[in-house]
Short mmCIF file of C-alpha atoms in Angstrom, two decimals:
data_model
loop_
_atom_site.label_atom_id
_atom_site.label_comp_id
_atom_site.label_asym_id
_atom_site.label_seq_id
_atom_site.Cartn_x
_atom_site.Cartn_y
_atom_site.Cartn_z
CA UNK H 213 0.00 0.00 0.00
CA UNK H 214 1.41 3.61 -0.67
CA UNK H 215 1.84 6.35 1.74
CA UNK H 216 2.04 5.59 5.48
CA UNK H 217 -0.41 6.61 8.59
CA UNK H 218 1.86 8.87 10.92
CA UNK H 219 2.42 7.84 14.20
CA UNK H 220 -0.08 8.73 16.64
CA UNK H 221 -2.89 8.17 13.65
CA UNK H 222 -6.08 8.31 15.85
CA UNK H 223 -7.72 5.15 14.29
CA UNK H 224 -11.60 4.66 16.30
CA UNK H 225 -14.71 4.42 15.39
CA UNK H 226 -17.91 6.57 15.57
CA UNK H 227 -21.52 6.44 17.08
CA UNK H 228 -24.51 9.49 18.25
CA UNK H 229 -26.02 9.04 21.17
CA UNK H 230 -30.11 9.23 19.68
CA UNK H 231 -29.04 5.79 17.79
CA UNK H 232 -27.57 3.89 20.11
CA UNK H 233 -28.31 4.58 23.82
CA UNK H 234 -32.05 4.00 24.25
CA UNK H 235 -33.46 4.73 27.45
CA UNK H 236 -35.11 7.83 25.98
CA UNK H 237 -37.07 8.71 28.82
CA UNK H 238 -34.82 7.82 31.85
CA UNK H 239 -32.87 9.90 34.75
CA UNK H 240 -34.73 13.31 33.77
CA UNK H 241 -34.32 12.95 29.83
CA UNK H 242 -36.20 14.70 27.86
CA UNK H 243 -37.62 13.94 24.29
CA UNK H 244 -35.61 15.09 21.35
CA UNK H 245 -36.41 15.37 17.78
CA UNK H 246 -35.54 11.74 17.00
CA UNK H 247 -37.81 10.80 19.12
CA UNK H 248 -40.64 11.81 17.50
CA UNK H 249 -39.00 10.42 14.12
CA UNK H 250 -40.57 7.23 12.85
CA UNK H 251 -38.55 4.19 12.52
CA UNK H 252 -38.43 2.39 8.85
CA UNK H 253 -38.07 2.42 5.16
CA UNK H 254 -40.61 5.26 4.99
CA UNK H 255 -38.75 7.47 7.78
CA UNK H 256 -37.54 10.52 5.44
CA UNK H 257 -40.83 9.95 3.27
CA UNK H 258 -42.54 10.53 6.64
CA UNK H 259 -40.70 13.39 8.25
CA UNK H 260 -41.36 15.09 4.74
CA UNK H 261 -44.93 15.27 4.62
CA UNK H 262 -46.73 18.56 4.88
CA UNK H 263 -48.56 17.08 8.03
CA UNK H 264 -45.86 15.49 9.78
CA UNK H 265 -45.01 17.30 13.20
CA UNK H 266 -43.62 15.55 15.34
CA UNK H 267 -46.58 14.11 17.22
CA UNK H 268 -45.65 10.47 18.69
CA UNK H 269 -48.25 7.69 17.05
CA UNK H 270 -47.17 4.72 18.25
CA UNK H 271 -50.73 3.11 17.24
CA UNK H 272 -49.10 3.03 13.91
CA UNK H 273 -45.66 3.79 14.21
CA UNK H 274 -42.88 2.27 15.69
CA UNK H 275 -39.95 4.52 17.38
CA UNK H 276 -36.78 2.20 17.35
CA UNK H 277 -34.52 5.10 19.00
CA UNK H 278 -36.57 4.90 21.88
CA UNK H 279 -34.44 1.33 22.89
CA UNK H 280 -32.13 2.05 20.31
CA UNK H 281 -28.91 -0.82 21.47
CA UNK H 282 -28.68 0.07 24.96
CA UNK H 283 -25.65 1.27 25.21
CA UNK H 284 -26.63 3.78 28.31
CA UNK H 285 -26.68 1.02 30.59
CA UNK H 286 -24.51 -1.21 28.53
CA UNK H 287 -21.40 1.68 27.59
CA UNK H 288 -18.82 -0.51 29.45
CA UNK H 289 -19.34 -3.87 28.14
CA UNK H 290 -19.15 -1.81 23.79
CA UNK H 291 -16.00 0.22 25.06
CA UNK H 292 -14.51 -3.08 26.55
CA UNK H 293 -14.68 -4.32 23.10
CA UNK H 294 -13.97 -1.10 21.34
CA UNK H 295 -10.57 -1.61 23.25
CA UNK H 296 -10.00 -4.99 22.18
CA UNK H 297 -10.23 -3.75 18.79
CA UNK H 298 -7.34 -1.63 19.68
CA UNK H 299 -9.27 2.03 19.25
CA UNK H 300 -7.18 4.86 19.92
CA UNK H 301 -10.61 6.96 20.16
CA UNK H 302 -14.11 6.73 20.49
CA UNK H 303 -16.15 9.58 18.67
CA UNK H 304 -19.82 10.05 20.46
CA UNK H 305 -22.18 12.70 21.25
CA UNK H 306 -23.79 13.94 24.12
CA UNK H 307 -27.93 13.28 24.26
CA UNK H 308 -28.48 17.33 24.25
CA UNK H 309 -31.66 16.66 26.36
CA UNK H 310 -29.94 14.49 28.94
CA UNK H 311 -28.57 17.91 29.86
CA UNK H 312 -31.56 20.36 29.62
CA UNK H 313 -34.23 17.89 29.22
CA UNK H 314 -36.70 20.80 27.23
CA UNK H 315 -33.38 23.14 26.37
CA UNK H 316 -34.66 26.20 27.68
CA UNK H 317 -33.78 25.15 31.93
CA UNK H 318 -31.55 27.47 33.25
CA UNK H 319 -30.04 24.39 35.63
CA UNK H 320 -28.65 21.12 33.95
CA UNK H 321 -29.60 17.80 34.72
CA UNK H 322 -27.09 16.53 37.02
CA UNK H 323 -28.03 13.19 36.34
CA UNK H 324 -26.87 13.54 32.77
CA UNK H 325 -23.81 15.32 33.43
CA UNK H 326 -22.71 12.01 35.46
CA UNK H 327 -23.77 9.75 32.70
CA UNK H 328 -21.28 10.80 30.54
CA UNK H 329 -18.62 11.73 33.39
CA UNK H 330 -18.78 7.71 33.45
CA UNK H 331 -18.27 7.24 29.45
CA UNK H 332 -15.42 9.70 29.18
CA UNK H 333 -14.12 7.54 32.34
CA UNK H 334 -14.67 4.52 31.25
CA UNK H 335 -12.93 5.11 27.57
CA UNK H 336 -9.78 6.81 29.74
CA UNK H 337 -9.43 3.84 31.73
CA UNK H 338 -9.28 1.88 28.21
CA UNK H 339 -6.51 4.18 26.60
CA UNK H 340 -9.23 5.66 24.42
CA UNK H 341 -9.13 9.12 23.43
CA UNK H 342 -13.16 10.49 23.60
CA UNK H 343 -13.67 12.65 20.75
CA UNK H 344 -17.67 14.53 21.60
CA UNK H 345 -19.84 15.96 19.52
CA UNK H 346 -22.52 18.85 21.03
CA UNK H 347 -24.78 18.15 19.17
CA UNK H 348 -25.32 14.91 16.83
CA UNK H 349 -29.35 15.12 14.89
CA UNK H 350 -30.82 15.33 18.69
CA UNK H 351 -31.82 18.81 19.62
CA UNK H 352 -34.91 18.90 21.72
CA UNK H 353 -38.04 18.88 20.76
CA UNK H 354 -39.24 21.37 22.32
CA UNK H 355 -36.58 23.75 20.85
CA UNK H 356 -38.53 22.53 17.32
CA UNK H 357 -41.86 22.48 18.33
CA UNK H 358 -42.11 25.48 20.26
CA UNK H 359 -39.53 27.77 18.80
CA UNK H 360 -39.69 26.12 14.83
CA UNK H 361 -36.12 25.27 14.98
CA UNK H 362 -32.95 26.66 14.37
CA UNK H 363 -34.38 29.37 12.44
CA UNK H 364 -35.36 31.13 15.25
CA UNK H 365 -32.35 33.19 16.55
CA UNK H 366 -33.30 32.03 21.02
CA UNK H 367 -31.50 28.76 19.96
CA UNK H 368 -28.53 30.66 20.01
CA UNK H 369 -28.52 30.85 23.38
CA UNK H 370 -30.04 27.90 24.70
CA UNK H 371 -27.19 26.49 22.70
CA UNK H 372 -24.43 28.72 23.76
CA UNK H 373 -25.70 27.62 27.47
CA UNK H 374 -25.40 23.43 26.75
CA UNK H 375 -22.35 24.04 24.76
CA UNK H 376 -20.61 26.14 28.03
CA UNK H 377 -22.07 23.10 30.64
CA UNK H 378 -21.02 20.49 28.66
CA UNK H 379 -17.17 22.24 28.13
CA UNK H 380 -16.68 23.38 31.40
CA UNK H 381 -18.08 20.10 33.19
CA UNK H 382 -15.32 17.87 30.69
CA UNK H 383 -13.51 20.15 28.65
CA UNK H 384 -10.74 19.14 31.46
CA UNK H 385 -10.47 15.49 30.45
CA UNK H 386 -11.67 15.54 26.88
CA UNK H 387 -9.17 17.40 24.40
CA UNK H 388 -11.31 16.69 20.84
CA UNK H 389 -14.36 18.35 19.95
CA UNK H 390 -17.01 18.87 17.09
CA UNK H 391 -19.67 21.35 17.09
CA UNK H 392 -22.64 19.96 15.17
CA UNK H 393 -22.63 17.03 13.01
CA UNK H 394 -22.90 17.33 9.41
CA UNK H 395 -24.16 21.02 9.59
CA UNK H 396 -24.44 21.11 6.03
CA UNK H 397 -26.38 18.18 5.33
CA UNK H 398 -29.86 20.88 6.42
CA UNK H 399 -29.73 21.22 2.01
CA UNK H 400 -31.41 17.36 1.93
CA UNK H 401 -33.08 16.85 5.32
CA UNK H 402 -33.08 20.11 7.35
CA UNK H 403 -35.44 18.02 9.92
CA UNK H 404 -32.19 16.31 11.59
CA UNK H 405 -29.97 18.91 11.94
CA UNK H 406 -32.37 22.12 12.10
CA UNK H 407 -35.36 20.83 13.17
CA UNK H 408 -37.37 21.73 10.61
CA UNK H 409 -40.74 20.20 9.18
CA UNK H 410 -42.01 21.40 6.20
CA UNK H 411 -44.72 23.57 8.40
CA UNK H 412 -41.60 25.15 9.55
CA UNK H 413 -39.51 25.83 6.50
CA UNK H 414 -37.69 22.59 5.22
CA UNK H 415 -38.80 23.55 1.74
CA UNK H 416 -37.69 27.23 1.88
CA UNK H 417 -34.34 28.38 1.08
CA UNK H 418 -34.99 31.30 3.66
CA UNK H 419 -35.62 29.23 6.95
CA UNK H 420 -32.93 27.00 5.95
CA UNK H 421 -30.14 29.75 5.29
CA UNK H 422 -31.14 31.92 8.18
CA UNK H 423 -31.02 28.53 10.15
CA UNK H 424 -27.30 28.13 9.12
CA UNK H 425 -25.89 31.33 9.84
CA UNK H 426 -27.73 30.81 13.96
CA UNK H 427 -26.01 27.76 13.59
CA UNK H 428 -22.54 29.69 13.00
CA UNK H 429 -22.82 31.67 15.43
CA UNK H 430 -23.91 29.16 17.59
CA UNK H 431 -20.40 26.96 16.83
CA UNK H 432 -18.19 29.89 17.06
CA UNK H 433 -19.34 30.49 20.71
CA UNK H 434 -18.78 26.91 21.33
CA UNK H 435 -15.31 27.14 19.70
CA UNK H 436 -14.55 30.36 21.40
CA UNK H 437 -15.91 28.92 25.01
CA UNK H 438 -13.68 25.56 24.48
CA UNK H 439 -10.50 27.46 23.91
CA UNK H 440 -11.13 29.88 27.12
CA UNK H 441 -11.69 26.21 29.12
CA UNK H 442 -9.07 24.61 28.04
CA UNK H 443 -5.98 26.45 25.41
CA UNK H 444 -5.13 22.48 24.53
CA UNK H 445 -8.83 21.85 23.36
CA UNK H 446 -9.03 20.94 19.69
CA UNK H 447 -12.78 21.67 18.45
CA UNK H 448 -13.70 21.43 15.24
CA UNK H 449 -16.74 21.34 12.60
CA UNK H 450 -18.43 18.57 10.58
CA UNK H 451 -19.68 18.74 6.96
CA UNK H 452 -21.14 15.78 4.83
CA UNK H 453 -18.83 15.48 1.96
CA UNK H 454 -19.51 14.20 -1.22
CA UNK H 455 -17.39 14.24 -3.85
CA UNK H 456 -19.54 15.84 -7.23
CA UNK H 457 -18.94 15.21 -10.58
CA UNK H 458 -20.23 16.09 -13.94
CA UNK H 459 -21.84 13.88 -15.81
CA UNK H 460 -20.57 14.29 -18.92
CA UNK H 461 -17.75 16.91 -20.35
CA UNK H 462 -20.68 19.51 -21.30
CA UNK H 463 -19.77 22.64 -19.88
CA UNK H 464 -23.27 23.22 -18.73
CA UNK H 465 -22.69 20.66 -16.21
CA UNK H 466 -19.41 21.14 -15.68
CA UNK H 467 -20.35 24.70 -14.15
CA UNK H 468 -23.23 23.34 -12.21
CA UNK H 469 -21.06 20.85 -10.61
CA UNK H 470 -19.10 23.83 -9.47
CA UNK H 471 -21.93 25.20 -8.15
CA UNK H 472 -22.87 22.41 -6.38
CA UNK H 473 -19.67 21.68 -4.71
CA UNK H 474 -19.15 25.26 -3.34
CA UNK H 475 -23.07 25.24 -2.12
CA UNK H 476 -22.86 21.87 -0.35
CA UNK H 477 -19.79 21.17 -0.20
CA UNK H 478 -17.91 23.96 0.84
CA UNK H 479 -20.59 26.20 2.30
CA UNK H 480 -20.53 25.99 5.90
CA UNK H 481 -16.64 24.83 6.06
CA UNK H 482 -15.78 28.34 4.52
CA UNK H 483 -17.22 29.91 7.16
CA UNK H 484 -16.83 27.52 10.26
CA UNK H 485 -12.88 27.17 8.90
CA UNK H 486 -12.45 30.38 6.65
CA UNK H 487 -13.69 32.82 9.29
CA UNK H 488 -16.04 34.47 6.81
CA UNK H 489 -18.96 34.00 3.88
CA UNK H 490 -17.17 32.98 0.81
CA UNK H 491 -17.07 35.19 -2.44
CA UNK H 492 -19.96 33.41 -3.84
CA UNK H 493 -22.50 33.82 -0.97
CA UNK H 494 -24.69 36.52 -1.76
CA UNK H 495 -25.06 35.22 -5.88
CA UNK H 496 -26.56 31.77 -3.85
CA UNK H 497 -28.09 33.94 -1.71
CA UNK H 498 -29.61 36.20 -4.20
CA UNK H 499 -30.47 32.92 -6.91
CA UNK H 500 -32.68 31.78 -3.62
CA UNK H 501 -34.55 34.96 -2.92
CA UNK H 502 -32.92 34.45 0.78
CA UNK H 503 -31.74 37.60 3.19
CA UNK H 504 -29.59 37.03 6.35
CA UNK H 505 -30.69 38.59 9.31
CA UNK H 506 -27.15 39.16 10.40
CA UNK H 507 -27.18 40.71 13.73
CA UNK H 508 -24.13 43.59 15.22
CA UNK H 509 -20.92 41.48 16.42
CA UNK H 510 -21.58 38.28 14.15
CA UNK H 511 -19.06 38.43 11.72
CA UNK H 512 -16.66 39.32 14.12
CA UNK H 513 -17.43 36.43 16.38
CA UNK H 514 -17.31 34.28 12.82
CA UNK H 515 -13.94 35.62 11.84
CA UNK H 516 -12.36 35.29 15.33
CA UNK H 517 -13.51 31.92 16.36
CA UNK H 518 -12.23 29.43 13.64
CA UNK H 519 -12.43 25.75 14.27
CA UNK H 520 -9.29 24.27 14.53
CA UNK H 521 -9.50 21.27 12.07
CA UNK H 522 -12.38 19.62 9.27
CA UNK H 523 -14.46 16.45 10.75
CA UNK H 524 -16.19 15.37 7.72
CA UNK H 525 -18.39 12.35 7.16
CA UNK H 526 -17.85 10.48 3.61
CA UNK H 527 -20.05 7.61 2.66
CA UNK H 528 -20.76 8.28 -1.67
CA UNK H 529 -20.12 10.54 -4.08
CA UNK H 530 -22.80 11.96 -6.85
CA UNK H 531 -22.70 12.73 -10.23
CA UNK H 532 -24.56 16.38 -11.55
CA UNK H 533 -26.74 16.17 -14.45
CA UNK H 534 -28.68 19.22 -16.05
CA UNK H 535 -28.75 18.17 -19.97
CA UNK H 536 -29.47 14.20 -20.07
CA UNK H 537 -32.95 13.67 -19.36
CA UNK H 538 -32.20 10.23 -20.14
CA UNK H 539 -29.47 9.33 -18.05
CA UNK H 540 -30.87 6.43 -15.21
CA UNK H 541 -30.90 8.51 -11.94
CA UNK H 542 -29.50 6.77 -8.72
CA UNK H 543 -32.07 5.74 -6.61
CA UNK H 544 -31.39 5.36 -3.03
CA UNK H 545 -28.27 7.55 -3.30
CA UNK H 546 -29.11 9.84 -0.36
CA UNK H 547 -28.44 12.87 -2.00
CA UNK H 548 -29.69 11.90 -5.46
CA UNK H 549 -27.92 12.97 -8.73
CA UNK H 550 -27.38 10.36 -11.67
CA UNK H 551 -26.20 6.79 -11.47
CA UNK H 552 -22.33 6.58 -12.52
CA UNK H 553 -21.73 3.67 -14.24
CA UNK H 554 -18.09 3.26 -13.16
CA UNK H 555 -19.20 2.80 -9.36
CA UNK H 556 -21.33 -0.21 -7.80
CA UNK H 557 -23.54 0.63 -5.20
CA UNK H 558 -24.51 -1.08 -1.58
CA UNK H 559 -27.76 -2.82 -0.36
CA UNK H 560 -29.45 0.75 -0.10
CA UNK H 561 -28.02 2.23 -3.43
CA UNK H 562 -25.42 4.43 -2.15
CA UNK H 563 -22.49 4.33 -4.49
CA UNK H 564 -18.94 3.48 -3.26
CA UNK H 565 -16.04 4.99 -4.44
CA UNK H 566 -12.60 5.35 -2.37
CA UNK H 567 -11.12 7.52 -5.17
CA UNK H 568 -14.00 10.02 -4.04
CA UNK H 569 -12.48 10.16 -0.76
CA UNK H 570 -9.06 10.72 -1.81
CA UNK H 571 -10.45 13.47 -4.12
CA UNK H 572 -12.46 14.92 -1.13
CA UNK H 573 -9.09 14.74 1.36
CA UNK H 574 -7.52 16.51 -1.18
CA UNK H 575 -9.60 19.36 -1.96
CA UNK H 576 -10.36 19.99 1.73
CA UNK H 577 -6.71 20.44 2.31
CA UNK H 578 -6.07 22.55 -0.52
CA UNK H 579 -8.95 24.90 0.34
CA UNK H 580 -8.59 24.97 3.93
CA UNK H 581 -5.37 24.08 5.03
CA UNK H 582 -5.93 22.65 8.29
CA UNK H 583 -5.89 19.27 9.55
CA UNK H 584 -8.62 16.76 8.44
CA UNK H 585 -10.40 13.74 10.48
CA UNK H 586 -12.59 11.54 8.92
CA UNK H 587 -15.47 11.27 11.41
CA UNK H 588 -18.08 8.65 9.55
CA UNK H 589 -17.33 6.45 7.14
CA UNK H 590 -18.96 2.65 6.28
CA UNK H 591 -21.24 0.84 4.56
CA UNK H 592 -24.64 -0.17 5.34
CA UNK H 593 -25.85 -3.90 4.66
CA UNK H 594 -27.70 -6.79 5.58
CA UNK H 595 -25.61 -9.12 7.77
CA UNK H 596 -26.78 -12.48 8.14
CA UNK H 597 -25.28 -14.61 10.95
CA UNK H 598 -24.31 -18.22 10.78
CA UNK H 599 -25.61 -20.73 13.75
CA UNK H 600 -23.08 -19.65 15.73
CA UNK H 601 -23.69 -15.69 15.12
CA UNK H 602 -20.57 -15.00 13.34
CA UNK H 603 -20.65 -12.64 10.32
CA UNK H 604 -18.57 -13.38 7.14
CA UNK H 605 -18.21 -9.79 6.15
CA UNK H 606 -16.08 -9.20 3.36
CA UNK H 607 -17.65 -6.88 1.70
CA UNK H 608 -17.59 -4.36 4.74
CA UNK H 609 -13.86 -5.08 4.92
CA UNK H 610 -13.41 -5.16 1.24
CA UNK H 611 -15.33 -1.45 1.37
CA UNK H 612 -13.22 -0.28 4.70
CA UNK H 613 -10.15 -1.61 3.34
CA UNK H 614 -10.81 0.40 -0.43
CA UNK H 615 -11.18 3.69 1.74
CA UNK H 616 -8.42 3.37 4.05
CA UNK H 617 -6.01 2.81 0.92
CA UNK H 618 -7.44 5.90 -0.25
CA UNK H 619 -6.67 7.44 2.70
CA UNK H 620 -2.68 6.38 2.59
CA UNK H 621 -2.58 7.63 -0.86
CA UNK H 622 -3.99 11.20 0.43
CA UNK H 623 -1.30 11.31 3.68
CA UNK H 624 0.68 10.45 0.54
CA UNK H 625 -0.21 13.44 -1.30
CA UNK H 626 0.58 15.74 1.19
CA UNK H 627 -2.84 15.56 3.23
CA UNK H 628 -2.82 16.30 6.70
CA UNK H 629 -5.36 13.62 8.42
CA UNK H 630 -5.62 13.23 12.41
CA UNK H 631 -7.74 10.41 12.09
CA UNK H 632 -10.50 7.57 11.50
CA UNK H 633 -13.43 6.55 12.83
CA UNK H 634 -16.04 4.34 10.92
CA UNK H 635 -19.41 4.93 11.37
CA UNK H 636 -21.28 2.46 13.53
CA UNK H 637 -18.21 0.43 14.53
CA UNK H 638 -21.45 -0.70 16.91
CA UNK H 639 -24.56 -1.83 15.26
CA UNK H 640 -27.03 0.67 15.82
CA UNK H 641 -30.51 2.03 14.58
CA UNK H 642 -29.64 3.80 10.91
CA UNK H 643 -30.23 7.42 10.37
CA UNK H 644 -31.97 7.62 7.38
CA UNK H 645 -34.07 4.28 7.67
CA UNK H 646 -34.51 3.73 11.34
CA UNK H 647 -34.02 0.03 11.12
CA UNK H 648 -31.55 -2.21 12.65
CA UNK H 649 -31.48 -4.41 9.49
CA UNK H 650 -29.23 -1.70 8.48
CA UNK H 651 -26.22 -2.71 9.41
CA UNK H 652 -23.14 -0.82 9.60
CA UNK H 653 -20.82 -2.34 12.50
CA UNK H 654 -18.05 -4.43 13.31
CA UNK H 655 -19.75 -5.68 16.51
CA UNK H 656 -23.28 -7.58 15.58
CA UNK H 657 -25.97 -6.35 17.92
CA UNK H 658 -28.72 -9.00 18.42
CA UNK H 659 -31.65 -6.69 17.26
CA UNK H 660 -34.37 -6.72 14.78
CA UNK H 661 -36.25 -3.80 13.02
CA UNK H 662 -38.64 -3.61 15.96
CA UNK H 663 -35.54 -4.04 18.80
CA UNK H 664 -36.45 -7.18 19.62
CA UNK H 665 -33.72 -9.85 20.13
CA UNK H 666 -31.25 -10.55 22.79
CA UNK H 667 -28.89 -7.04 22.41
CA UNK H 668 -26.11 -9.50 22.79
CA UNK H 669 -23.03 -8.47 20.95
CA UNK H 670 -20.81 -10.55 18.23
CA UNK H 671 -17.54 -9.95 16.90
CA UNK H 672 -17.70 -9.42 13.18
CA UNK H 673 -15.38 -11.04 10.82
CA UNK H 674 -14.36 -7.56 9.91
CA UNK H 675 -13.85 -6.90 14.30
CA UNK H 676 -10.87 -8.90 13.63
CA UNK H 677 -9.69 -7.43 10.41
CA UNK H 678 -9.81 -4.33 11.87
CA UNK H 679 -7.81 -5.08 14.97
CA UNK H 680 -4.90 -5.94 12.66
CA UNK H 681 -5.41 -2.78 11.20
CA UNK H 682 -5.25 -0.56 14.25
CA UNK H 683 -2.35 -2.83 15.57
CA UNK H 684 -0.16 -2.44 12.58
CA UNK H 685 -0.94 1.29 12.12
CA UNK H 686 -2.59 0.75 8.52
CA UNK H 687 0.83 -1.28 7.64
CA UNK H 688 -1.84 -4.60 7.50
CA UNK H 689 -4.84 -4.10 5.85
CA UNK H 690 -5.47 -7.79 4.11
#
């Protein structure tokens, strides 16, 4: 394999604490957005009707996240495990609402607070660096329901408030940060990381856009409280990545795959990394009919409280198409596009490509200059265990193994990457689906769609595969 991981490399693996910890309405928690949220096939379907908001139904709905795997009460048998794999860190979030069960209490939940005193413990103990996001698709509901999301300019400092709590309580012991998890992805499904329905604005450019820059503001008071706790804090943001290309060599979609790089891509980096809107801001604004309600003292706080590196999640790229009306478009691919025949695509039609990640490494470094971590990477399938509840899975190692050469061939190229964690190195309840059937770990979880089963936990054929990774330092990947 080319290229070499440095020493140090922070190899891990990643969860959020609305799809794995369950216990949704114990020790003063209070309900968050995903809790409302449907479970299945039909969840984004759902969430996207007109009428959907947020009421529970669970006459005809089921609410997986509820259970989710258990890993509240069960954090110290998965990070037992997560340190026989060898994990140098562990990348979670904290439940918002553990803390301030409605978001709007002036006092937090002390309850909470010891929770996760006990998993930042517990992975110390193991030689496992905790890497925390704020705020991971979770805010509470009541922030949604009551105040339409993160539209409304109060979140800022409901936010600012959780962000300074959770910072100050373990900003001591806990040196790696993110702000909000893939801030950007609001441009597909603003319900998850805004909080907004469709009554609320998830179809208009305005909500969404004003959303965003309460959001920045929001994450440079977190990055600016972080380095005032603790001047060896690392905090930085996280984008959804995903590598665009043209479809074809026609100019006309050569310049809207330009377009569409700098508007998802690159939007909320530029400003979370770059200090400032980019060049192109006010044309994007202006093609949307938006206006910022930018407030005194917000581009200064912008501009002086940078993030200090790029967590970015990278599961597909997608291909831009605005002249073939008969080019086969790729269904399932969660942010749509074209099919591209050179790639083959997993259970749920997301396209792999590894080349895409070395493409996005690169560009991120060349734009921004700081260092990089790859916070979510994996692929999502249907494992099916033998009689003894082992899992022959070769083509999750076959995918992780693609990407992590990619990776070597970006350190390679000059890239400067802290780290990896895969994305649900932990079975746990999928995003975008809500099932369990989902799979995305390297530890089985004995749960069905409904969360029925045992919860027992199984090492993967790629748990092992993995563990040679992590002990060889990427030297041994198969």
């Amino acid at each position: 394999m080319k290229g070499k991981f440095p020493q140090g490399f922070m190899w891990g693996g990643a969860t959020a604490a609305n799809q794995v910890e369950g216990a949704y309405d114990q020790d003063g928690k209070g309900l968050s957005i995903v809790d409302a949220i449907p479970g299945g096939k039909e969840r984004l379907k759902i969430v996207s009707s007109p009428e959907f908001d947020f009421t529970l139904d669970p006459a005809n709905h089921t609410y997986p996240n509820h259970k989710g795997i258990d890993h509240y009460h069960r954090f110290q048998e998965d990070i037992a495990l997560f340190a026989e794999m060898g994990f140098k860190c562990y990348r979670f979030s904290i439940a918002w609402t553990r803390i301030y069960p409605n978001g709007v209490e002036q006092e937090p939940n002390e309850a909470g607070l010891k929770h996760y005193d006990q998993v930042i413990d517990a992975c110390i103990a193991q030689g496992i660096e905790p890497v925390i996001t704020i705020s991971h698709y979770e805010m509470p509901l009541h922030l949604a329901s009551e105040f339409g999301g993160w539209k409304n300019r109060e979140l800022i400092g409901h936010f600012e408030r959780f962000a300074r709590t959770v910072l100050t309580r373990f900003g001591h012991k806990v040196k790696y940060w993110m702000t909000f998890n893939e801030i950007n992805s609001a441009a597909h499904f603003p319900i998850m990381s805004q909080g907004l329905t469709v009554k609320t604005g998830a179809l208009e450019a305005q909500a969404k856009f004003q959303a965003w820059h309460n959001q920045f503001v929001a994450s440079s008071l977190a990055v600016k409280i972080a380095h005032e706790t603790n001047a060896q804090i690392q905090i930085g943001c996280m984008i959804l990545f995903a590598t665009h290309y043209a479809y074809d060599c026609n100019p006309v979609n050569q310049l809207e795959t330009l377009k569409e790089t700098q508007a998802f891509n690159f939007y909320c980096a530029d400003v979370q990394a770059g200090g400032k809107y980019p060049y192109y801001a006010k044309s994007l604004w202006q093609s949307q009919g938006v206006e910022l309600d930018i407030q005194p003292g917000d581009l200064e706080l912008i501009k002086q409280h940078t993030v200090d590196y790029i967590g970015f999640s990278y599961y597909m790229s997608s291909t831009i198409n605005k002249t073939n009306p008969d080019a086969v478009s790729a269904q399932g691919n969660l942010l749509g596009g074209a099919r591209n025949p050179f790639l083959e695509a997993s259970d749920w039609g997301w396209e792999i490509d590894p080349v895409g990640l070395r493409i996005a490494l690169n560009q991120l470094y060349d734009r921004y200059e700081k260092p990089l971590f790859i916070v979510e990477n994996g692929l999502g399938a249907v494992d099916k265990p033998d009689e003894n509840h082992f899992i022959a899975d070769d083509y999750r190692i076959s995918y992780l193994r693609q990407h992590i050469e990619a990776m070597a061939e970006a350190i390679e190229d000059g890239v400067d990457l802290m780290g990896y964690t895969p994305w649900g190195c932990i079975d746990l309840v999928s995003m975008s689906t809500g099932e369990m059937s989902k799979r995305y770990g390297l530890i089985y979880v004995d749960l069905d769609d409904k969360i029925s089963g045992t919860g027992n936990r199984y090492r993967k054929k790629s748990f092992h595969w993995y563990q040679k990774v992590i002990e060889t330092n990427g030297e041994d990947i198969g």
